[in-house]
mmCIF file of C-alpha atoms and ligand atoms in Angstrom:
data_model
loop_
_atom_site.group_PDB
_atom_site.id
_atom_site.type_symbol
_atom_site.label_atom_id
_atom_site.label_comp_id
_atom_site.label_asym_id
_atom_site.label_seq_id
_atom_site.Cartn_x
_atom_site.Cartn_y
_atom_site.Cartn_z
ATOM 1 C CA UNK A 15 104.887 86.506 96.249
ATOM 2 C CA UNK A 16 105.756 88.713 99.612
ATOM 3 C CA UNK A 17 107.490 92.084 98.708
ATOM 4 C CA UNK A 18 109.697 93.658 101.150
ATOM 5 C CA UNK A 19 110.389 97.328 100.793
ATOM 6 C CA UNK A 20 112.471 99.308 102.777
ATOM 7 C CA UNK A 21 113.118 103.168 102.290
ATOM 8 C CA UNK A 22 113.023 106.557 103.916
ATOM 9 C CA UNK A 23 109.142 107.564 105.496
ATOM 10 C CA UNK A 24 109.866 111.344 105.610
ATOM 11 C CA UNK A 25 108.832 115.245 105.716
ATOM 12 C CA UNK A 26 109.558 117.088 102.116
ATOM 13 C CA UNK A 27 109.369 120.031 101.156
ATOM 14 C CA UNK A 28 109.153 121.470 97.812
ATOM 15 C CA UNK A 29 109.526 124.250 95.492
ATOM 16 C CA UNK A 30 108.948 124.279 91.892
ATOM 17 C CA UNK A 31 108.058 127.206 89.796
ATOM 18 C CA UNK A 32 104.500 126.495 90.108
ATOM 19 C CA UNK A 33 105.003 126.975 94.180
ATOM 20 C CA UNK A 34 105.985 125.662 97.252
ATOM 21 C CA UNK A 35 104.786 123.259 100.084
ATOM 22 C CA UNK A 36 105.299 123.598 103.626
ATOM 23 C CA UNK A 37 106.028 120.126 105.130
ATOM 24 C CA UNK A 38 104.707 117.463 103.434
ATOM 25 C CA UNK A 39 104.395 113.835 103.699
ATOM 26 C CA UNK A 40 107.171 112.165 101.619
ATOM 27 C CA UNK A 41 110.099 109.519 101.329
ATOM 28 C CA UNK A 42 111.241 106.768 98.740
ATOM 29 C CA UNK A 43 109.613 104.013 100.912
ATOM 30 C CA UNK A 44 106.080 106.083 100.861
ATOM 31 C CA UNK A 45 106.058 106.332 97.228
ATOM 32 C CA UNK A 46 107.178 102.862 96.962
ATOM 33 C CA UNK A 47 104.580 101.527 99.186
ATOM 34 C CA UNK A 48 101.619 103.629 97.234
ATOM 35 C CA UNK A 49 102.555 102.105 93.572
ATOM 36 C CA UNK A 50 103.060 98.700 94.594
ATOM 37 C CA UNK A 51 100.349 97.847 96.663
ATOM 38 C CA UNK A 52 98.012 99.305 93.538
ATOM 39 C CA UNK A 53 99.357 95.959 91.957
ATOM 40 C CA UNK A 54 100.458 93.699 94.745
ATOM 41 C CA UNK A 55 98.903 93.340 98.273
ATOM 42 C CA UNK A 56 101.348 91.192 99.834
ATOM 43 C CA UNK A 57 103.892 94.094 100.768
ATOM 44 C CA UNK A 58 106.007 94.571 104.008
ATOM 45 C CA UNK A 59 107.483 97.733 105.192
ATOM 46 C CA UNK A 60 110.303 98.561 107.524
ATOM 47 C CA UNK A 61 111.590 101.763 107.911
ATOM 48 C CA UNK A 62 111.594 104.705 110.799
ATOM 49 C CA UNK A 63 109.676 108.228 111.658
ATOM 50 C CA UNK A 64 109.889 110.562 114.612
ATOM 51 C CA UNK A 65 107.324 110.742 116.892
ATOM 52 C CA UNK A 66 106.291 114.027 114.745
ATOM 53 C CA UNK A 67 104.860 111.849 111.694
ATOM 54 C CA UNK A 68 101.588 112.369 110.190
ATOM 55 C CA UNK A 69 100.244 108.617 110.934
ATOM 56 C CA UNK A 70 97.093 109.426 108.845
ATOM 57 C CA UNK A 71 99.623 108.687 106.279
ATOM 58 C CA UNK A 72 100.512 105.630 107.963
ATOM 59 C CA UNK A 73 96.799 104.619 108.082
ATOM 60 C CA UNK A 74 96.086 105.354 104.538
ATOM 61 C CA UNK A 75 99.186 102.471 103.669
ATOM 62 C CA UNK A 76 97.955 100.148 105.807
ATOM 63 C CA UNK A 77 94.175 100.659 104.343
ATOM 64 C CA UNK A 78 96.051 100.156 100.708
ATOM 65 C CA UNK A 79 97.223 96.863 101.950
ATOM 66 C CA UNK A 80 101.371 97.690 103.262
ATOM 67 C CA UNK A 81 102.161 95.641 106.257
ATOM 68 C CA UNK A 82 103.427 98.573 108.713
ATOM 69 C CA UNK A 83 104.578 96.058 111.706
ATOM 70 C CA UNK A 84 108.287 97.127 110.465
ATOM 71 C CA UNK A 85 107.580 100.649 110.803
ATOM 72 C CA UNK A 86 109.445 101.723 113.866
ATOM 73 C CA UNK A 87 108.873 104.620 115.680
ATOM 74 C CA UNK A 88 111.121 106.354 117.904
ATOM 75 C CA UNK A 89 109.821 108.528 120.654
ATOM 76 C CA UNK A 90 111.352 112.079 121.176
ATOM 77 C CA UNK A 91 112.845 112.075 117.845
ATOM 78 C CA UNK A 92 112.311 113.556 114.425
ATOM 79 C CA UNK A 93 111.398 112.478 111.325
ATOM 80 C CA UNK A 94 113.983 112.250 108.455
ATOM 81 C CA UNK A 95 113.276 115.803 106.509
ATOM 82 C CA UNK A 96 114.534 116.707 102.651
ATOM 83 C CA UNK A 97 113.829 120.161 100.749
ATOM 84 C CA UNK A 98 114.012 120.396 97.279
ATOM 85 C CA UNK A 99 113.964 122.883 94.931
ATOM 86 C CA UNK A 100 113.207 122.258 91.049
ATOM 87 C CA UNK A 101 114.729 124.548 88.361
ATOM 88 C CA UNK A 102 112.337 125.775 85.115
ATOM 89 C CA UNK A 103 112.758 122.567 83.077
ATOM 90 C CA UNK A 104 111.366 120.147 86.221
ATOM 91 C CA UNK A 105 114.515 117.860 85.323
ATOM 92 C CA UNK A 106 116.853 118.565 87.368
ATOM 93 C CA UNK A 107 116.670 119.837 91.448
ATOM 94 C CA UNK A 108 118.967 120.835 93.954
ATOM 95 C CA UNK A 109 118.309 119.427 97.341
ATOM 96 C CA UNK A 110 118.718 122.211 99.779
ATOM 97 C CA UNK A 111 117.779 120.933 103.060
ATOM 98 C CA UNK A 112 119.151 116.827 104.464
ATOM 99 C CA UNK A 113 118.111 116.276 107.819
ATOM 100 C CA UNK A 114 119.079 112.732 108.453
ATOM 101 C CA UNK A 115 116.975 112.931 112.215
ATOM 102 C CA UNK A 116 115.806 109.258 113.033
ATOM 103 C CA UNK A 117 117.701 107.911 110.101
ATOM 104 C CA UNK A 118 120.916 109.057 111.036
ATOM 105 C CA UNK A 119 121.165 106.055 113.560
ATOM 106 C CA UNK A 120 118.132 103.491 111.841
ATOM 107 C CA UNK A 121 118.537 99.872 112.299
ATOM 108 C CA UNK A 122 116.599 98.150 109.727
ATOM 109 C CA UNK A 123 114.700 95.823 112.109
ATOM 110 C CA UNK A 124 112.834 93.187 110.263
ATOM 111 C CA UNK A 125 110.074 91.516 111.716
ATOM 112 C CA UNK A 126 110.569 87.683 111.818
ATOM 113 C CA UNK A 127 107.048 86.969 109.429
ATOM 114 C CA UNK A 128 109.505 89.356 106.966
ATOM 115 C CA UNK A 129 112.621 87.560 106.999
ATOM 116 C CA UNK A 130 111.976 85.388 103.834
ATOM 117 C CA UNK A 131 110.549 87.705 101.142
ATOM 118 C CA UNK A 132 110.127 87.079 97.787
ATOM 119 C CA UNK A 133 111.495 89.955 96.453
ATOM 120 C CA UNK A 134 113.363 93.019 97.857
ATOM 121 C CA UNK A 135 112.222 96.962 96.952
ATOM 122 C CA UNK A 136 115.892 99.019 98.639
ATOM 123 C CA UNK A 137 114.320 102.045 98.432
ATOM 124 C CA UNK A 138 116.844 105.280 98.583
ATOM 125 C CA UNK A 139 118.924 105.234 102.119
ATOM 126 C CA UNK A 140 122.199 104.894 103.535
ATOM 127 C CA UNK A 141 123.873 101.978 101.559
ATOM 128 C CA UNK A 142 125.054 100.264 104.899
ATOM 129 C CA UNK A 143 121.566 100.257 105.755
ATOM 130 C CA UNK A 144 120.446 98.097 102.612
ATOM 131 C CA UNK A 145 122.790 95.859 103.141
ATOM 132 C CA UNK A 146 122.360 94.975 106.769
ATOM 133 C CA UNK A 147 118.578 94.290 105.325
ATOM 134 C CA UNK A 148 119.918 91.961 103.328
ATOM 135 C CA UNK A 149 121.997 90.436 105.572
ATOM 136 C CA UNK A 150 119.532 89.825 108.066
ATOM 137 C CA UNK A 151 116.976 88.098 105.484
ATOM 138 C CA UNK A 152 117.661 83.724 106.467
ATOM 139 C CA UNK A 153 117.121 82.882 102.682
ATOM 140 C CA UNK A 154 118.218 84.063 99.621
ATOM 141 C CA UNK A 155 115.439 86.820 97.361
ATOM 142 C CA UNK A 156 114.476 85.594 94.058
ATOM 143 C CA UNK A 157 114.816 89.283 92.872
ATOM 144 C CA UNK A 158 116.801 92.673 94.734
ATOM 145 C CA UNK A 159 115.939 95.834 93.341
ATOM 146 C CA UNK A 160 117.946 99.051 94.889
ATOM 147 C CA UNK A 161 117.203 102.713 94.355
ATOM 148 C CA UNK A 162 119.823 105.498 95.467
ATOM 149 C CA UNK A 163 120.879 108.703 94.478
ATOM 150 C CA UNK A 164 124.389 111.250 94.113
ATOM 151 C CA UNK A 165 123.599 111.998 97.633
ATOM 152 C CA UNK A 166 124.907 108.421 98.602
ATOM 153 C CA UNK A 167 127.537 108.551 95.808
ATOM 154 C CA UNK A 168 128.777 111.801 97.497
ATOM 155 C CA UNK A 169 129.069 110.585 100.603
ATOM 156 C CA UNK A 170 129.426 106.405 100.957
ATOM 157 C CA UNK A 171 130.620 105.679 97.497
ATOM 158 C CA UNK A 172 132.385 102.638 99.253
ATOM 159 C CA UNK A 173 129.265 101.145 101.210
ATOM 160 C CA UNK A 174 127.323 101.851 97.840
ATOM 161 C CA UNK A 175 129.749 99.770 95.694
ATOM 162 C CA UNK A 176 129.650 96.723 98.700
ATOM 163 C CA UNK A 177 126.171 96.629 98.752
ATOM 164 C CA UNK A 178 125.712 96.650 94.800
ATOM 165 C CA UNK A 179 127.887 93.398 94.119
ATOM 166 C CA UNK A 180 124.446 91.588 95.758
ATOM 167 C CA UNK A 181 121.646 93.407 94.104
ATOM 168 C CA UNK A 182 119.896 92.283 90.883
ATOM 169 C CA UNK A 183 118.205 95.498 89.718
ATOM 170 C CA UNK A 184 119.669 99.445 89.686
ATOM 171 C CA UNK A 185 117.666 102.156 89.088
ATOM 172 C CA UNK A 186 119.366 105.365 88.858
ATOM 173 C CA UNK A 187 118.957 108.780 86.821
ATOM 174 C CA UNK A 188 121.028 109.344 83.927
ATOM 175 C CA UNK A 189 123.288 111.621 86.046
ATOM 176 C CA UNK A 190 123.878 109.452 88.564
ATOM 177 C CA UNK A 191 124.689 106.776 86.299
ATOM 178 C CA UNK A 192 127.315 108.955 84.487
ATOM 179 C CA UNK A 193 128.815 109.801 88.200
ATOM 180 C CA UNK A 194 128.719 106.027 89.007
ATOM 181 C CA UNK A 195 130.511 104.697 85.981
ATOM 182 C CA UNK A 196 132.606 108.021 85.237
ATOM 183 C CA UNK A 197 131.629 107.304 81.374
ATOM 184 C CA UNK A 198 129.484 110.226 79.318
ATOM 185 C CA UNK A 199 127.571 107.398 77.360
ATOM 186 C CA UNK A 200 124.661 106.153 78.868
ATOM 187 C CA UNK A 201 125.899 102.282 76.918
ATOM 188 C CA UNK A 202 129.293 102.099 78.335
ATOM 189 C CA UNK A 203 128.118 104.027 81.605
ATOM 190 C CA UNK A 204 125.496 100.711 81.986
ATOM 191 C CA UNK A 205 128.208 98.054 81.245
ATOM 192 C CA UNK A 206 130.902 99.206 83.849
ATOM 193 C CA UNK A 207 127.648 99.594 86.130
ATOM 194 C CA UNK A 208 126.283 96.191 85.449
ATOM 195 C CA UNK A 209 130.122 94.551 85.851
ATOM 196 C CA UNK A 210 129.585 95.948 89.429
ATOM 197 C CA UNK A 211 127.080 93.648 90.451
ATOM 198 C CA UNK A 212 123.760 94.612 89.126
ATOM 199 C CA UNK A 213 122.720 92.253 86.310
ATOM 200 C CA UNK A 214 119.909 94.931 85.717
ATOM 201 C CA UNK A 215 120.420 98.336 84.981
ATOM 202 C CA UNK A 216 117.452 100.820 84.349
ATOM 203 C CA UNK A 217 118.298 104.223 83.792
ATOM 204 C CA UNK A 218 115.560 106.992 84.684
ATOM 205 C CA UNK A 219 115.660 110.357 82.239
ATOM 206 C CA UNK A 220 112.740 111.917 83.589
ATOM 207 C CA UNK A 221 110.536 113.380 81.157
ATOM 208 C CA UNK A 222 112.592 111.671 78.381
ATOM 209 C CA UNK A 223 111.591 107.928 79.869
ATOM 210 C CA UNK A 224 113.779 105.201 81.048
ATOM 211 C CA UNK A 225 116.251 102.569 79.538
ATOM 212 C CA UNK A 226 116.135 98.876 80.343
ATOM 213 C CA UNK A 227 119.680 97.378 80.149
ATOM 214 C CA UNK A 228 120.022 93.789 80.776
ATOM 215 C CA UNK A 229 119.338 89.724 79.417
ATOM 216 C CA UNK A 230 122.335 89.461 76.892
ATOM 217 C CA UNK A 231 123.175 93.119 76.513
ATOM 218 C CA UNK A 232 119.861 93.868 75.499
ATOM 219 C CA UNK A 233 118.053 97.455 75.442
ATOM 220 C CA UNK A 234 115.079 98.247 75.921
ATOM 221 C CA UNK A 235 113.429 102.035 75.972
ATOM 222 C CA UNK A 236 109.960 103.272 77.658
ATOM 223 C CA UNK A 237 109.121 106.991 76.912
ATOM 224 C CA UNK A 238 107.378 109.111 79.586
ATOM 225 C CA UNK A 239 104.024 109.857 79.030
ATOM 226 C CA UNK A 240 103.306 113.514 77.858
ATOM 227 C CA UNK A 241 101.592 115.360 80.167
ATOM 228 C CA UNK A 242 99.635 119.204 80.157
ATOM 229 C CA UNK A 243 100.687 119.394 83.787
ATOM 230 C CA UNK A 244 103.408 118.477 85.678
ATOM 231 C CA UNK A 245 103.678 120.057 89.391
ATOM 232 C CA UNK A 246 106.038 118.248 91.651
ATOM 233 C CA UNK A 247 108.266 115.465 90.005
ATOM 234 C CA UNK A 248 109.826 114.384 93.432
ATOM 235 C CA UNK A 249 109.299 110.684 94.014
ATOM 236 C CA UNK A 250 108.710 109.979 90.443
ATOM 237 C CA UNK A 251 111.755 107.911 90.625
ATOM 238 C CA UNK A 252 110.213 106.174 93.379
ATOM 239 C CA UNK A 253 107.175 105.198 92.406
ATOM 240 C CA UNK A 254 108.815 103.953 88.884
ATOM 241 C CA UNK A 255 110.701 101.817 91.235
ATOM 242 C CA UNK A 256 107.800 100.512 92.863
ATOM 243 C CA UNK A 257 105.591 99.807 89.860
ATOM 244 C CA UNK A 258 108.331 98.123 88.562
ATOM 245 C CA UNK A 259 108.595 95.625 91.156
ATOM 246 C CA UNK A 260 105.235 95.418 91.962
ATOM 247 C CA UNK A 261 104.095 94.456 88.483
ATOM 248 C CA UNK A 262 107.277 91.700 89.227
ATOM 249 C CA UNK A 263 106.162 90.112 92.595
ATOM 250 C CA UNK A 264 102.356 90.251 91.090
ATOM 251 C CA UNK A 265 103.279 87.804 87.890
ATOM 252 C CA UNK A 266 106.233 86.314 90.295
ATOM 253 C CA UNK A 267 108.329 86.452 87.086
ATOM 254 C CA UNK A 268 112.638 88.121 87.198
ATOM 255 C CA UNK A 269 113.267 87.320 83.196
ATOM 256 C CA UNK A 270 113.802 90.575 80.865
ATOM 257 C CA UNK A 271 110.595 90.208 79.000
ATOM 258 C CA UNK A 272 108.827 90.654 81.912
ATOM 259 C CA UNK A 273 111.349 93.480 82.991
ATOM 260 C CA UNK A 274 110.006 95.427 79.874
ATOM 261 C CA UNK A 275 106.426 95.403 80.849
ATOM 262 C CA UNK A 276 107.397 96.133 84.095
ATOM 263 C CA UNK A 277 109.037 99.562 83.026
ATOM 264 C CA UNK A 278 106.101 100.356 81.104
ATOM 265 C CA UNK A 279 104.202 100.314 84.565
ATOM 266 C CA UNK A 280 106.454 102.271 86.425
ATOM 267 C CA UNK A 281 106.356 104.535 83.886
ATOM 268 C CA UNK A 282 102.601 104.739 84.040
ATOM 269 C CA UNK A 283 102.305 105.065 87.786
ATOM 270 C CA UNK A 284 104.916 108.025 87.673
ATOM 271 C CA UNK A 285 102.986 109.478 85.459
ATOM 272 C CA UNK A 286 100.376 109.849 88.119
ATOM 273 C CA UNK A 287 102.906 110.786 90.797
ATOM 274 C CA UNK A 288 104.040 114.439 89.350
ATOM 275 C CA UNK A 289 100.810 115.710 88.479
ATOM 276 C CA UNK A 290 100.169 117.204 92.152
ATOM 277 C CA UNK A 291 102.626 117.998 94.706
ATOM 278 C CA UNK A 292 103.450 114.808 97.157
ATOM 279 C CA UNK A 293 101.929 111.341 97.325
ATOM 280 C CA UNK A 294 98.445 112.787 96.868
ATOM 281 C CA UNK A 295 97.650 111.923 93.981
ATOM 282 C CA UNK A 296 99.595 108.556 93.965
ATOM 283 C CA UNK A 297 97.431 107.542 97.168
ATOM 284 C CA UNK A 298 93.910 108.751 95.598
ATOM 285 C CA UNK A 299 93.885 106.702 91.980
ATOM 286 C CA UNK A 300 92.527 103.051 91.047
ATOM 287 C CA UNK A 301 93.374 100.037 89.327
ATOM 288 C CA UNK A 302 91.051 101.568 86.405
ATOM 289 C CA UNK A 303 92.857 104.764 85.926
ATOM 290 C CA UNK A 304 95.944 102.754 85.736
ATOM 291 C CA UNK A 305 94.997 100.652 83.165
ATOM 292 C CA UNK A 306 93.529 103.803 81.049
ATOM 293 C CA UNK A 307 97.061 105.298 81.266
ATOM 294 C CA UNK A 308 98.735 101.666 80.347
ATOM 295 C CA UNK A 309 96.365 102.028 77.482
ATOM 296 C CA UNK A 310 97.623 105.035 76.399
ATOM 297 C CA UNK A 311 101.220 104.017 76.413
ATOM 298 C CA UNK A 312 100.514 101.167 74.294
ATOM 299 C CA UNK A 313 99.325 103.992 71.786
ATOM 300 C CA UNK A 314 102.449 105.698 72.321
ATOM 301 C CA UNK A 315 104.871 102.917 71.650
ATOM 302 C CA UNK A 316 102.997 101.262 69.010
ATOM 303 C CA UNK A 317 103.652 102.128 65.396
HETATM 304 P P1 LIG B 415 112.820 110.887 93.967
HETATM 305 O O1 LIG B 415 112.157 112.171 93.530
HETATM 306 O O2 LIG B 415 112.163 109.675 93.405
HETATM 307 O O3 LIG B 415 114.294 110.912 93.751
HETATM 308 O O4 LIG B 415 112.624 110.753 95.538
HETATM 309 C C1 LIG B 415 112.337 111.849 96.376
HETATM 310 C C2 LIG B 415 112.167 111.343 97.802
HETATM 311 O O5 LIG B 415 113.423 110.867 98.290
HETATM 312 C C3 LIG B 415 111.734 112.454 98.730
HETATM 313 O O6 LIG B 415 110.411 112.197 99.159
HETATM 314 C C4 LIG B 415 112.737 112.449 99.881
HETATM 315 O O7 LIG B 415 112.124 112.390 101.144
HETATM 316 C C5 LIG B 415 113.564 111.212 99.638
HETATM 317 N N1 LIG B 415 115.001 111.477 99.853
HETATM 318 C C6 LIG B 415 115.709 112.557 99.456
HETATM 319 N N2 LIG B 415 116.997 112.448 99.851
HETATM 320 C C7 LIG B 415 117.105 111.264 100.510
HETATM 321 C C8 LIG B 415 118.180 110.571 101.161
HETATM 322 N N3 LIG B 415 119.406 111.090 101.224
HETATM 323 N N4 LIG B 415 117.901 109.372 101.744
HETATM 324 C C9 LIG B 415 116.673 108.848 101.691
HETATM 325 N N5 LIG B 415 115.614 109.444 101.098
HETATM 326 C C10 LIG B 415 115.820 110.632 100.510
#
């Protein structure tokens, strides 16, 4: 099953209470690309950098199996940059710094062996972006997941509600999803939501785990696993996102049963992703550690 993801490459940087980074190696689509190709090796990327990227980083996804042929790269330009800054609880952030740079005019070009994936990763970007993706793709996904973020709903709230009537899966925080919807509770916010398009709704709540919505107005809840240390939550949401739909395109199964495992390991993989500051950790661990912390949430959710 070929995955397709598409999704910012970018510089980050981040302050928490425990510190700050200068510029570091970030994006949705990096975060992406780490979880699922832990699960999944058939995975395509397109997306854009400056000519200032770190393409060590590029190196290490291709070594973990991402297919970087859609990874453009324009000369004289910068890379897409996005600072951060977490308050005490970790939860919630304010985003300081957008730099658009190369994004600010990216056309998703999509390299003809790409054209006919499986399934679709939208990874957080400019909504008109993830939908000329999936208009250029000649035959029809068996499952579209998109990611996005108030940012978007800010700013394209139009482009955002186009592009949702042809997804299949929404991931959003809890915030965002009370923004989207304009409803308080998380249950009504997920049926206007899902009567925009989206069939599947998950809703991220950080520390406090994630809630499946879908099938016939079924619910279904992962908790986050409790950690002793938690340093940099950015692109937890991604790499949920990405273990999500890796897990899917590795058992090439779309039903809700197999959309509740498939929470369970995103939620594992994030778990990984905040406990050092960027994609380090995310790029360093192995199939083993993974399954030790599946284990563990097993122990969690069973009674
Ligand atoms: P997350 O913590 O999962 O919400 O994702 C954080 C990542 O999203 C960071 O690595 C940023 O580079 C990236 N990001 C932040 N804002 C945007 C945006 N407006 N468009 C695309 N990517 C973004």
């Amino acid at each position: 099953m070929s995955l397709l993801v598409i999704g910012s490459v970018a510089f980050d940087a981040i302050d928490t209470p425990f510190g700050s980074t200068g510029k570091i190696v970030g994006g949705a689509a990096s975060y992406i690309s780490l979880a699922t190709t832990l699960l999944h090796k058939q995975v395509g990327l397109v997306a854009v950098v400056g000519e200032d990227f770190d393409f060590d980083f590029v190196d290490t996804l291709k070594q973990r199996g991402t297919d970087t042929t859609g990874l453009q790269v324009k000369a004289g330009e910068k890379s897409f940059f996005w600072h951060g800054k977490y308050h005490m609880d970790m939860n919630s952030r304010d985003t300081l710094v957008t730099e658009l740079n190369v994004l600010g005019n990216f056309d998703p070009i999509i390299p003809k062996t790409w054209q006919q994936p499986d399934y679709v990763m939208l990874g957080n970007l400019s909504p008109q972006v993830q939908m000329t993706t999936l208009d250029r793709l000649t035959r029809k996904p068996k499952l579209v997941v998109l990611d996005t973020m108030n940012f978007w709903m800010d700013i394209a709230l139009d482009d955002l509600r186009a592009v949702l009537k042809k997804v299949d899966v929404l991931t959003i925080n809890d915030e965002e999803a009370r923004q989207l919807s304009g409803e308080y509770s998380l249950v009504k916010a997920a049926r206007v939501i899902r009567a925009m398009g989206p069939n599947t709704l998950i809703i991220k709540k950080g520390e406090h785990g994630a809630l499946l919505f879908g099938g016939n107005d079924e619910i279904f809840f992962c908790p986050a696993l409790p950690l002793e240390d938690v340093f940099d939550p950015t692109g937890a949401g991604d790499t949920f996102a990405g273990g999500f739909v890796g897990y899917l395109a590795s058992v090439g199964r779309t039903d809700f049963e197999a959309m509740k495992m498939a929470i369970v390991y995103g939620s594992a993989m994030a778990s990984f992703c905040v406990e050092q500051f960027g994609t380090t950790k995310l790029a360093s661990i192995t199939r083993e550690e993974l399954n030790g912390r599946l284990a563990q949430f097993k122990a969690l959710m069973s009674v």
